[in-house]
C-alpha atoms as one frame of an Amber mdcrd trajectory, in Angstrom:
protein
  -0.213   0.090  -0.161   1.217   3.445  -0.874  -0.020   6.773   0.033   0.614
   9.864  -1.994   0.111  13.631  -0.134   0.033  16.563  -2.039  -1.434  19.997
  -1.891   0.984  22.052   0.421   2.106  25.334  -0.476   2.575  29.011   0.458
  -0.416  30.603   2.028  -0.982  33.989   3.776  -2.489  34.154   7.177  -6.102
  33.510   7.038  -5.791  31.506   4.076  -7.028  28.250   2.973  -5.120  25.006
   1.625  -6.682  21.422   0.723  -4.232  18.289   1.549  -4.868  15.631  -0.451
  -3.862  11.627   0.536  -4.063   9.525  -2.331  -4.081   5.510  -1.530  -2.926
   2.740  -4.091  -1.805  -0.808  -3.855  -3.704  -3.022  -0.927  -6.126  -0.315
  -0.175  -8.428  -2.939   1.594  -6.635  -3.032   4.437  -6.682   0.313   5.087
  -9.589   1.310   7.891  -8.341   4.677   9.050  -6.139   7.645   8.107  -4.650
  10.393  10.176  -2.971  13.434   9.506   0.407  14.276  11.037   2.311  17.347
  10.943   6.073  18.350  11.836   7.566  21.590  12.207  10.733  22.401  12.442
  12.509  21.504  15.945   9.735  20.581  17.311   7.847  16.928  17.604   5.514
  15.484  15.031   1.724  16.108  16.060  -1.433  14.310  15.259  -3.787  16.922
  13.689  -6.637  14.918  12.442  -7.691  11.452  11.874 -10.888   9.662   9.876
 -12.135   6.009  10.201 -12.731   5.168   6.435 -15.717   3.032   7.678 -17.800
   4.991  10.137 -16.630   8.487   9.305 -15.748   9.211  12.899 -13.304  12.307
  12.790 -11.086  13.303  15.054  -8.914  16.897  15.430  -6.276  18.489  17.662
  -7.608  21.171  19.949  -5.079  23.477  17.864  -6.910  22.868  14.609 -10.504
  22.031  15.610 -12.925  24.572  13.651 -10.372  25.387  11.450  -9.599  22.267
   9.340 -11.627  19.664   7.915 -11.055  15.852   7.295 -12.976  13.657   4.724
 -12.681  10.765   2.416 -13.849   9.997  -1.221 -13.907   6.716  -1.099 -14.218
   5.786  -4.952 -11.356   7.715  -5.281  -9.526   6.361  -2.229  -8.439   9.987
  -1.368  -8.696  11.514   2.143  -8.512  15.501   2.093  -8.001  17.458   5.123
  -9.044  21.337   4.145  -7.110  23.657   6.326  -9.117  27.024   6.567  -8.094
  30.306   8.645  -4.300  29.397   8.750  -1.710  30.353  11.140   1.844  30.892
  10.980   2.120  28.465  13.914   0.629  25.718  11.338   3.756  25.704   9.131
   4.929  22.475   9.020   5.408  19.502   6.915   2.301  17.314   6.861   2.079
  13.544   6.326  -0.757  11.187   6.036  -0.644   7.982   7.396  -2.950   4.807
   7.075  -3.994   1.510   9.483  -5.479  -1.524   8.700  -5.812  -2.333  12.453
  -8.345  -0.847  15.084  -6.390   1.009  17.578  -7.786   2.402  21.404  -5.961
   5.826  20.318  -5.973   8.169  16.868  -3.008   9.996  17.802  -0.163   8.132
  18.429   1.952   8.039  15.362   3.210   4.614  16.425  -0.147   2.630  15.501
  -0.363   3.879  11.984   1.511   1.381   9.394   1.851   3.314   6.274   3.273
   6.803   5.715   3.194   9.257   2.940   6.127  11.376   2.293   4.945  14.736
   3.178   3.865  17.608   1.796   5.303  21.317   3.164   2.779  23.719   4.321
   4.187  27.452   5.048   1.836  29.801   6.208   3.584  33.581   5.970   2.551
  36.739   4.981
């Protein structure tokens, strides 16, 4: 199974971007997808999560109300719509997937497959 993240770029504060995570290969193994980010000098942090069957979603407190995760099952793509972006959202964003149930959504160790990352820079 392979994941391809895209959609990053340079945006001004208050702007929007939509990240995409396209899955290929043995996608039948996927049951959930998460987005993580890592800023320079900081630890990787969980941003959002979606269960591909129940459509249950979760968000980090720092992005609630601004980011929305969704999935297009037919296209096997998970989107992360990011609105009202702030400079502190600047980071390399990764999507990750897993094929087994885990009790938590925000621990990166519980994901099996990772995309290559897409850079989001929020700056005026």
